[in-house]
Tab-separated table of C-alpha atoms in Angstrom:
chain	number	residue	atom	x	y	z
Y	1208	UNK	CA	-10.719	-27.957	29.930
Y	1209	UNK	CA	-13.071	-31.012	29.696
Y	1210	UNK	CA	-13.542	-32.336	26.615
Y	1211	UNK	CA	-16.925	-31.444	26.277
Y	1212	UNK	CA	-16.231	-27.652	26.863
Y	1213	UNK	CA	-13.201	-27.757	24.664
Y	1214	UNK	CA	-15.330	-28.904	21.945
Y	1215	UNK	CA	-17.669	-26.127	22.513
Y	1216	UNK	CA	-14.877	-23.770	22.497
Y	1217	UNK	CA	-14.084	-24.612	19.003
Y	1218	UNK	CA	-17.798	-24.349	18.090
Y	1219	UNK	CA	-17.800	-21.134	19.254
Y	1220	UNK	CA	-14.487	-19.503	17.908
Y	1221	UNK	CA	-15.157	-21.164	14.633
Y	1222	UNK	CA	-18.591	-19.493	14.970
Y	1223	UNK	CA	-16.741	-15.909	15.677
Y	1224	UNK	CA	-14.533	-16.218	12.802
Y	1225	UNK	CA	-16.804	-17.219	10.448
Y	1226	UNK	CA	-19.348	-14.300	11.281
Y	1227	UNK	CA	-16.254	-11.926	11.335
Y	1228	UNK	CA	-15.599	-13.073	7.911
Y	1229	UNK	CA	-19.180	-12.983	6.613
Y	1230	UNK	CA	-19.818	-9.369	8.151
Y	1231	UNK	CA	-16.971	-7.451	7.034
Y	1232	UNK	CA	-17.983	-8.717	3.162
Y	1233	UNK	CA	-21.627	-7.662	4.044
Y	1234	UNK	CA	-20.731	-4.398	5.955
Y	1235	UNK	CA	-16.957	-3.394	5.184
Y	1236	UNK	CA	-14.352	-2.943	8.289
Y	1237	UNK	CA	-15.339	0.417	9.080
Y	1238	UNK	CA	-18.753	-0.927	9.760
Y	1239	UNK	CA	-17.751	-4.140	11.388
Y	1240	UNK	CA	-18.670	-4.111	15.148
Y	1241	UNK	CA	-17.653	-6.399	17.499
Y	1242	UNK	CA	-21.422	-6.523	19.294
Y	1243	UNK	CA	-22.482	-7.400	15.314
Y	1244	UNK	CA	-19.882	-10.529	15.058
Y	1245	UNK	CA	-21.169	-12.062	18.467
Y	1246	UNK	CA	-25.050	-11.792	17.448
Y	1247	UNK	CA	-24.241	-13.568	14.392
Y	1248	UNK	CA	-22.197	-15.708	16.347
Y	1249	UNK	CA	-24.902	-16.627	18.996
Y	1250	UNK	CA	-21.887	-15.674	21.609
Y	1251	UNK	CA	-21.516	-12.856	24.202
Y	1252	UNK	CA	-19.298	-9.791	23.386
Y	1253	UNK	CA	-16.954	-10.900	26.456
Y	1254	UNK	CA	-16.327	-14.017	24.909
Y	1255	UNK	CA	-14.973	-12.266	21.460
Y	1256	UNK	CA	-13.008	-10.244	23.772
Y	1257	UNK	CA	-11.157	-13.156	25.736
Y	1258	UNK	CA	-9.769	-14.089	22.428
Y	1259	UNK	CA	-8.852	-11.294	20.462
Y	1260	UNK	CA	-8.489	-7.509	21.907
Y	1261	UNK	CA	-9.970	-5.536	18.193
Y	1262	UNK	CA	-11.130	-5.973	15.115
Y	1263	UNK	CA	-7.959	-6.608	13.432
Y	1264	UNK	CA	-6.454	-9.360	14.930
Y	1265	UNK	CA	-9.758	-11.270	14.761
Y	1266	UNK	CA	-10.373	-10.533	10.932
Y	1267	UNK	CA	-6.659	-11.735	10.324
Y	1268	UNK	CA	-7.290	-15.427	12.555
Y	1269	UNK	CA	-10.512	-15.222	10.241
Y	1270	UNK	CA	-8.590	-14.766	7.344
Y	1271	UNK	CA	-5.576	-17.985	7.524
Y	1272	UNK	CA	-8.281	-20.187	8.841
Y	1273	UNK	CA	-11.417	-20.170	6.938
Y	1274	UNK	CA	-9.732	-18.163	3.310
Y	1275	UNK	CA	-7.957	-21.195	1.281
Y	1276	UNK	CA	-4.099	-20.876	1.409
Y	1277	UNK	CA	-2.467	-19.891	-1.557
Y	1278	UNK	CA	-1.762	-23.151	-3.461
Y	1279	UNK	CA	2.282	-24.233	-4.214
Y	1280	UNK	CA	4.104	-23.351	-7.150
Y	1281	UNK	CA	2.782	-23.825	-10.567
Y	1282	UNK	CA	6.026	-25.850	-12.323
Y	1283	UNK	CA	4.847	-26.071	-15.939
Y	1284	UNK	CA	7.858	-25.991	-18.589
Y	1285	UNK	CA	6.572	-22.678	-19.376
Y	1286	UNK	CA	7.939	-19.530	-17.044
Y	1287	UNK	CA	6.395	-16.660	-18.314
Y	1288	UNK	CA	2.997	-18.467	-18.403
Y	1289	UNK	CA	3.859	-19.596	-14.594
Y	1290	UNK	CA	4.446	-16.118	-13.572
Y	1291	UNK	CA	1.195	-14.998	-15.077
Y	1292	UNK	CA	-0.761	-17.194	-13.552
Y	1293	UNK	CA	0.652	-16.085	-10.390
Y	1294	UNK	CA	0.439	-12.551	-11.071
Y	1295	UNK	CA	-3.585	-13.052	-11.693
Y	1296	UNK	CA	-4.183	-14.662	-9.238
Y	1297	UNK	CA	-2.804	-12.550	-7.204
Y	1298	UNK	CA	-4.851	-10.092	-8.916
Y	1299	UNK	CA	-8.231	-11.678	-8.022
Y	1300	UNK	CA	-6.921	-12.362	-3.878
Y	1301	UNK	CA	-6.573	-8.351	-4.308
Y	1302	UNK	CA	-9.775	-7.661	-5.064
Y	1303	UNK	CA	-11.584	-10.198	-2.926
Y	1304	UNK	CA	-13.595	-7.691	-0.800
Y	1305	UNK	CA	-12.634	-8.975	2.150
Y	1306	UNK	CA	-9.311	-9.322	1.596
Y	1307	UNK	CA	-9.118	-5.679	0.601
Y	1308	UNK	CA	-11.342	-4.744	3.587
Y	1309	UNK	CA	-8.956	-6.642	5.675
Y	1310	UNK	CA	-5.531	-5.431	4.477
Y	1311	UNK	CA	-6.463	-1.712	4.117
Y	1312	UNK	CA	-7.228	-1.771	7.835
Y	1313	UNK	CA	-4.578	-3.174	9.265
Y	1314	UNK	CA	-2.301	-0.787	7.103
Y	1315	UNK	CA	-4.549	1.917	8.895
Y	1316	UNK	CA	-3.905	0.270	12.423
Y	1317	UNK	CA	-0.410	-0.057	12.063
Y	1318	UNK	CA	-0.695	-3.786	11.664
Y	1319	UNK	CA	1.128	-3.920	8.617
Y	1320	UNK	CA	2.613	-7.044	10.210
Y	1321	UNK	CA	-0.135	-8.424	9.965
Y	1322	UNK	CA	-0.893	-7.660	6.060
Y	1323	UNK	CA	3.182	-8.909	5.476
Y	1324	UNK	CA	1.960	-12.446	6.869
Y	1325	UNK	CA	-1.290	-12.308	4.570
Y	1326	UNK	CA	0.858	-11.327	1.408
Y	1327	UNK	CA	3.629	-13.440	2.238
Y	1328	UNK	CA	2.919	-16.729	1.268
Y	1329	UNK	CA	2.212	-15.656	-2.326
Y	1330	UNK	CA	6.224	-14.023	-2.598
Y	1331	UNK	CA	7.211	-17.397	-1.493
Y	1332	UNK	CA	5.962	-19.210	-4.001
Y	1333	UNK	CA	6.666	-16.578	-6.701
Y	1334	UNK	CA	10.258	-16.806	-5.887
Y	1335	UNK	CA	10.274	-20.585	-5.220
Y	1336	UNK	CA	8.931	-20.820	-9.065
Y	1337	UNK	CA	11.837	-17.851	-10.350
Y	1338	UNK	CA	14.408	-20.122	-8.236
Y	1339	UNK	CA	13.460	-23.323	-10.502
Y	1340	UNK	CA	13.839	-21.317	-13.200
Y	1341	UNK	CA	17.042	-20.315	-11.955
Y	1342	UNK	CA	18.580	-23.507	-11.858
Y	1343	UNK	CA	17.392	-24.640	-15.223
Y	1344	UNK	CA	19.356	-21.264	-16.825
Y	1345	UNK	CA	16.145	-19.128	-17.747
Y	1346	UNK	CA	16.930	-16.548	-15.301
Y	1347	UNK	CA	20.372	-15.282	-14.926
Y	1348	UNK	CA	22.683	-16.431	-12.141
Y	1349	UNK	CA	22.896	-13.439	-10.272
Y	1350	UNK	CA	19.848	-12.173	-10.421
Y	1351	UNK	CA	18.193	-11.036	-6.800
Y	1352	UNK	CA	15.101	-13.534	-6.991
Y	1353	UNK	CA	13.554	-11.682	-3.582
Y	1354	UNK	CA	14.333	-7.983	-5.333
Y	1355	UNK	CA	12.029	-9.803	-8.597
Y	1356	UNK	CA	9.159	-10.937	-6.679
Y	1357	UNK	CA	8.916	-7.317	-4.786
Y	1358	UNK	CA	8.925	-5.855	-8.407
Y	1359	UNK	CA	6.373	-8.240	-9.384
Y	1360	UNK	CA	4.206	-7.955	-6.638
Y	1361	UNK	CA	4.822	-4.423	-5.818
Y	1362	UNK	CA	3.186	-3.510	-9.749
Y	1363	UNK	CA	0.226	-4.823	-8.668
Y	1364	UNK	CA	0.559	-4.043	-4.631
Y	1365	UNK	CA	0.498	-0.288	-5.937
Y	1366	UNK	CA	-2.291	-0.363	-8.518
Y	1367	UNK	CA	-4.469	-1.943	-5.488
Y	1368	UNK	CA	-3.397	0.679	-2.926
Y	1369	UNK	CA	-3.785	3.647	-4.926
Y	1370	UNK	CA	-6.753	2.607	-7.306
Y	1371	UNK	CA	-4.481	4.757	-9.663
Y	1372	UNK	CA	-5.647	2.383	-12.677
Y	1373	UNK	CA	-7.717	-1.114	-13.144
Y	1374	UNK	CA	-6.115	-3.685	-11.755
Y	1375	UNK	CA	-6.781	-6.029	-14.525
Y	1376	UNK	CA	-5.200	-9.592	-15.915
Y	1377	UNK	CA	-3.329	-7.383	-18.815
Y	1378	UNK	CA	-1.476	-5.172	-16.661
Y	1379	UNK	CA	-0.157	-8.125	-14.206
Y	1380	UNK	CA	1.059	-9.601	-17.540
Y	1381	UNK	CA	2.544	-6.644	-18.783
Y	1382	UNK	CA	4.664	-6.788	-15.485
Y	1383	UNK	CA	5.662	-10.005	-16.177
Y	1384	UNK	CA	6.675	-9.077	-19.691
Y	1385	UNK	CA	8.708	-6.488	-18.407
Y	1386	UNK	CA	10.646	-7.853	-14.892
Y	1387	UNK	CA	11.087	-10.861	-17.454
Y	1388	UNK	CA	13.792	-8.688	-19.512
Y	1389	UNK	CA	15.587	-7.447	-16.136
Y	1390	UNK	CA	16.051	-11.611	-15.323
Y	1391	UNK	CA	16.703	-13.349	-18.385
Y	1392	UNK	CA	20.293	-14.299	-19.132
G	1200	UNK	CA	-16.621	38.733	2.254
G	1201	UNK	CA	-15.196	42.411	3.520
G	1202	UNK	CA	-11.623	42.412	3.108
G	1203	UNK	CA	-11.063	42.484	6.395
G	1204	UNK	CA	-13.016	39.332	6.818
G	1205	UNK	CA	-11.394	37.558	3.925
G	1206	UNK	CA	-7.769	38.094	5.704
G	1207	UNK	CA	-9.025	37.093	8.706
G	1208	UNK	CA	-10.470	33.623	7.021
G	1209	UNK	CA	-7.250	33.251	5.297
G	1210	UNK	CA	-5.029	33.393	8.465
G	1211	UNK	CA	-7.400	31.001	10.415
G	1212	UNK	CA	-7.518	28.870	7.569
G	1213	UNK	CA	-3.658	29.189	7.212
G	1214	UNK	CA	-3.614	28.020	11.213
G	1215	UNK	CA	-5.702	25.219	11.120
G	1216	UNK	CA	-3.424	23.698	8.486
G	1217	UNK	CA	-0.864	24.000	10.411
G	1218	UNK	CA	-1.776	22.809	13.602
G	1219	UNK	CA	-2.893	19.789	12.017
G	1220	UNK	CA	0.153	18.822	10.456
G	1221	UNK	CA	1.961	19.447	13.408
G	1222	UNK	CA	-0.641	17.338	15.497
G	1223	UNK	CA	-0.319	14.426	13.041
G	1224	UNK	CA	3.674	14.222	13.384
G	1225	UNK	CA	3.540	14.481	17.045
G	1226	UNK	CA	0.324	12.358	17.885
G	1227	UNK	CA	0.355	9.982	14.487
G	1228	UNK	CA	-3.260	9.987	13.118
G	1229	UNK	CA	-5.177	7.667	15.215
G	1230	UNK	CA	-5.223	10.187	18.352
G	1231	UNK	CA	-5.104	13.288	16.168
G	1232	UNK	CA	-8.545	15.160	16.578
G	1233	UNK	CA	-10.520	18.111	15.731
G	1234	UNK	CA	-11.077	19.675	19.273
G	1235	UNK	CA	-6.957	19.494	19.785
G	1236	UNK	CA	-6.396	21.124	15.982
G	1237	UNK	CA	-9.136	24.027	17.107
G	1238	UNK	CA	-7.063	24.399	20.275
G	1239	UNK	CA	-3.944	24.503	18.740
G	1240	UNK	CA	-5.326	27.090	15.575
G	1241	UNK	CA	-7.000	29.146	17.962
G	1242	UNK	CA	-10.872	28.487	16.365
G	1243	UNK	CA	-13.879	27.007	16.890
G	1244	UNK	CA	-14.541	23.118	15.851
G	1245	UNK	CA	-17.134	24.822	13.889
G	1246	UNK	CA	-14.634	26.714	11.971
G	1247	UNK	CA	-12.981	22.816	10.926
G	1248	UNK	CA	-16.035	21.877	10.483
G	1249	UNK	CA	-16.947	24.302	7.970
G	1250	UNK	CA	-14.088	23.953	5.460
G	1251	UNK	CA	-13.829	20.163	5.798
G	1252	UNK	CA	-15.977	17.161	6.412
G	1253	UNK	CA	-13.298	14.938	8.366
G	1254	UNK	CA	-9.540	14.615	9.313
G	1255	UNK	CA	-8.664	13.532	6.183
G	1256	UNK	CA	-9.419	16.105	3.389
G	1257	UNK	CA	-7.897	18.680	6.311
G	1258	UNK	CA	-4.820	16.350	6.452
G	1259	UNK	CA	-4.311	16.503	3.219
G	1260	UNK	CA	-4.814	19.869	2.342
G	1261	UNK	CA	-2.355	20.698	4.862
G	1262	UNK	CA	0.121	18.736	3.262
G	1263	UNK	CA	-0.377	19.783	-0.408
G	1264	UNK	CA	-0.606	23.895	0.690
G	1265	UNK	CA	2.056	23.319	3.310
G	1266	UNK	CA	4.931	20.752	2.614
G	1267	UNK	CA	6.946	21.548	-0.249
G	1268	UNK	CA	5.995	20.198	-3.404
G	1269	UNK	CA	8.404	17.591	-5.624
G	1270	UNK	CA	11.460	19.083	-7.756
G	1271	UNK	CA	11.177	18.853	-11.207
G	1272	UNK	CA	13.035	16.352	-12.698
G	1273	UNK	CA	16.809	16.280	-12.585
G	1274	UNK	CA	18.245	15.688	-16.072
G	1275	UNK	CA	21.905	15.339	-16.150
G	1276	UNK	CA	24.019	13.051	-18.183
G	1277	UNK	CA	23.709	10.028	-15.916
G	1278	UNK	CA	20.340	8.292	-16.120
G	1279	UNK	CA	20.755	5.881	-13.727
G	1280	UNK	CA	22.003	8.354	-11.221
G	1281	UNK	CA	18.899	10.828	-12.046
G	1282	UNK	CA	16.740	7.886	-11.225
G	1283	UNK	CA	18.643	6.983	-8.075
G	1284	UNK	CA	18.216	10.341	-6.769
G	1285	UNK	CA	14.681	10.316	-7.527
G	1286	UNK	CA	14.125	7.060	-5.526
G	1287	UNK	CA	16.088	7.611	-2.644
G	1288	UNK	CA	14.299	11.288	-2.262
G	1289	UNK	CA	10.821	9.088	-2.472
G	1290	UNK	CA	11.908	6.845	0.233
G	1291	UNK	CA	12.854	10.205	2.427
G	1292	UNK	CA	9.018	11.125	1.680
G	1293	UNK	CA	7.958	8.273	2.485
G	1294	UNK	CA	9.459	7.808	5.717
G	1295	UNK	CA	8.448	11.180	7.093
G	1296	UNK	CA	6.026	10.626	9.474
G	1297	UNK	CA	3.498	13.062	8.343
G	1298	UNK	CA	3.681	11.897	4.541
G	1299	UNK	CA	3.286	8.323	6.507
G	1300	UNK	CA	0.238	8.371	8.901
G	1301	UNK	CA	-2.018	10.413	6.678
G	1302	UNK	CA	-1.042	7.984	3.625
G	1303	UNK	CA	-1.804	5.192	6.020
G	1304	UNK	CA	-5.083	6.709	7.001
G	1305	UNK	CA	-5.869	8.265	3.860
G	1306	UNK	CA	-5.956	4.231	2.607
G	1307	UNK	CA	-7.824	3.027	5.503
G	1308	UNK	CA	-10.890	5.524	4.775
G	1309	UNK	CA	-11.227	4.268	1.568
G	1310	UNK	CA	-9.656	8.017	0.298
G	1311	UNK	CA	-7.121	6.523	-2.112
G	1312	UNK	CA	-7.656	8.934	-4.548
G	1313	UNK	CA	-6.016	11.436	-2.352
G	1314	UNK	CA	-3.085	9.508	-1.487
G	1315	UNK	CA	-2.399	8.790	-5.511
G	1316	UNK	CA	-2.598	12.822	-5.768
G	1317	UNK	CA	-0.069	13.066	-3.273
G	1318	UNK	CA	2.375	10.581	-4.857
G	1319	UNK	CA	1.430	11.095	-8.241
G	1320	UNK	CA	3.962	14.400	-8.732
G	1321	UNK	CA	7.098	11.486	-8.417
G	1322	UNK	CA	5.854	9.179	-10.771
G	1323	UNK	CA	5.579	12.283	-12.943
G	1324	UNK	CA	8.644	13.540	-12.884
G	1325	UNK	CA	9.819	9.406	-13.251
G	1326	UNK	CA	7.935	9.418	-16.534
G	1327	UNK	CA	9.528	12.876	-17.570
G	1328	UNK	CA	13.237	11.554	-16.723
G	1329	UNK	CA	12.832	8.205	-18.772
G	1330	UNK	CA	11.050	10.309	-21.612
G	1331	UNK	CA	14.031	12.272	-22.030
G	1332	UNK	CA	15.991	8.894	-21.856
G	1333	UNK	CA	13.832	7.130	-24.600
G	1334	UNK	CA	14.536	10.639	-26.798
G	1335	UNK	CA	18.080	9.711	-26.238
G	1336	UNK	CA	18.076	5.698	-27.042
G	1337	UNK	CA	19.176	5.671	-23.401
G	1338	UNK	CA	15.985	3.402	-23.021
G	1339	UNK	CA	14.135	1.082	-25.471
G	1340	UNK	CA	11.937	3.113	-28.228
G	1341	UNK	CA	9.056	0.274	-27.275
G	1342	UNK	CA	9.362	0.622	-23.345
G	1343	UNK	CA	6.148	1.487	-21.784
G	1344	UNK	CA	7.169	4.534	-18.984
G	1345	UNK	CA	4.263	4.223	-17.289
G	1346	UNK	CA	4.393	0.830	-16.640
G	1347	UNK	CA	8.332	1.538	-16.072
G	1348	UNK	CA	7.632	3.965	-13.575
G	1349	UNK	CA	5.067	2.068	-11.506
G	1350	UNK	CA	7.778	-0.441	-11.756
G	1351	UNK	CA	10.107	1.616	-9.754
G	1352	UNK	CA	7.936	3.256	-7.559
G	1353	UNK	CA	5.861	0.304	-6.675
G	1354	UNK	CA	8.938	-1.912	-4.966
G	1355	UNK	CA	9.365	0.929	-2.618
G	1356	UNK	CA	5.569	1.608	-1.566
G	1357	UNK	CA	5.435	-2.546	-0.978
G	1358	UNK	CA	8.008	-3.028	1.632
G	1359	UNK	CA	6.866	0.563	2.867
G	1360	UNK	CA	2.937	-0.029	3.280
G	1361	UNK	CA	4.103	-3.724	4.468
G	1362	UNK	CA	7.532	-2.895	6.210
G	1363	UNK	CA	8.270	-6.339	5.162
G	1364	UNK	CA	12.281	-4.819	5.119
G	1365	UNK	CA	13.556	-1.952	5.867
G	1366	UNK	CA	13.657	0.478	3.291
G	1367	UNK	CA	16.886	1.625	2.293
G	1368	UNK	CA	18.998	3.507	-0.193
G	1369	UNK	CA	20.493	0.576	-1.005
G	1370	UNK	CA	17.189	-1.202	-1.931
G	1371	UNK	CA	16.364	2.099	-4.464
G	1372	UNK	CA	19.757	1.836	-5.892
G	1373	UNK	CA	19.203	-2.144	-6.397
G	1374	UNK	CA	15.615	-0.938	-8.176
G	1375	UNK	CA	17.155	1.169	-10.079
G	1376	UNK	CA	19.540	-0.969	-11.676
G	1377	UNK	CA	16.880	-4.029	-12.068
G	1378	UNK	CA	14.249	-1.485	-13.952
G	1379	UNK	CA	16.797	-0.285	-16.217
G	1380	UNK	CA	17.877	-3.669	-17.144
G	1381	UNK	CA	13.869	-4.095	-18.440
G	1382	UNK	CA	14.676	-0.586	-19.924
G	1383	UNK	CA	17.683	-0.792	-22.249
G	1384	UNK	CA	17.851	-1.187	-25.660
């Protein structure tokens, strides 16, 4: 491609994914339609559809590269506080509307792939923080770090899917308080 | 309604909840639809159309009058067993493929309520197992069962809604015995 087209190519599918973004806030997935991305786009429908075939994978390239990754490991010298921080956090990504828009749709299109990639980079850093504490003998030798972080994000994972109670900054440290007795030494 | 009538109703009624849980195990939810469940019952669309508003109340009121509802809870001298059982028979729920595309679907249309009714007879009979536990000293007289519960039940509905691993016996047995080290006096 010529530089010159090139560049407008990025214009444009920066253009797509940030009207993608803005709409399904606005709107919800559901309501989302590809002909409504492309007038708030200023692009054709055909050009959406060169790049991504649905909805999905569009709102997910929206997602990793306009929503700020999830920042490293918090190291302070206190765990439980760490974990907490973590755990709210994770609380607030949950119910960021268009994260929950997002996520709930591509469980619905079988895309749950796709929802493993967007969750995954929070488990990382929730184990790389329980390995640290690992080494320095606050967490028990054997204990399955991976097995902690599902417990830790599952709590909340549930409470989201279900809206079977508030998801609020208590409960996510009452989790904590409690996968904290399974690891200590 | 004439007797007659009311029979009648109750048979079609009976039929349409079948064919659509049959529909939705052999076509997943996506390509289920109304026209093939009033071809398979033998009605009218109408007749769907009358009871229920969309695929998803009919979904799951076919599962709650038709698939058979969660054992009490087993209460025998080994706790950790009891709650093994309990776990593994959630992830055999949970991987039926009825119990999974209407869940899945039952999220994406924003009907969580309904899904937490249909898993909300396990964490039940969780709670009712570790209250006989705490009654015991089997489990600390502080532990919150709810949260304890959630606990258990939420590791397996991550890696299910994310299929971020495959979800084995061996992953409710390794719940299990994390949880109950939160648990014990």
């Amino acid at each position: 491609m010529p530089p010159d087209a090139a560049r407008r190519s990025d214009r444009s599918r920066r253009a797509i994914l940030v009207a993608a973004l803005e709409l399904v806030e606005a709107v919800g997935y559901a309501r989302l339609t590809i002909e409504a991305v492309a007038a708030r786009a200023g692009v054709g429908k055909q050009t959406i559809y060169r790049w991504w075939p649905a909805k999905g994978p569009l709102l997910f390239d929206a997602f990793v590269e306009l929503v700020p990754a999830v920042p490293d490991a918090v190291i302070t010298h206190d765990l439980v506080g760490d974990l907490v921080v973590e755990l709210r956090d994770a609380v607030v990504e949950l119910e960021d509307r268009r994260f929950d828009q997002v996520c709930r749709a591509l469980v619905h299109e079988g895309r749950a792939d796709l929802v493993a990639l967007l969750l995954m980079p929070r488990r990382v850093v929730l184990e790389e923080r329980l390995r640290v504490a690992r080494r320095v003998g606050e967490v028990r030798a054997d204990a399955d770090l991976e097995a902690a972080a599902e417990l830790l994000l599952g709590a909340l994972y549930q409470r989201w899917l279900l809206r079977s109670a508030p998801l609020t900054r208590e409960y996510a440290d009452s989790v904590v308080g409690l996968v904290m007795r399974a690891l200590r030494p």
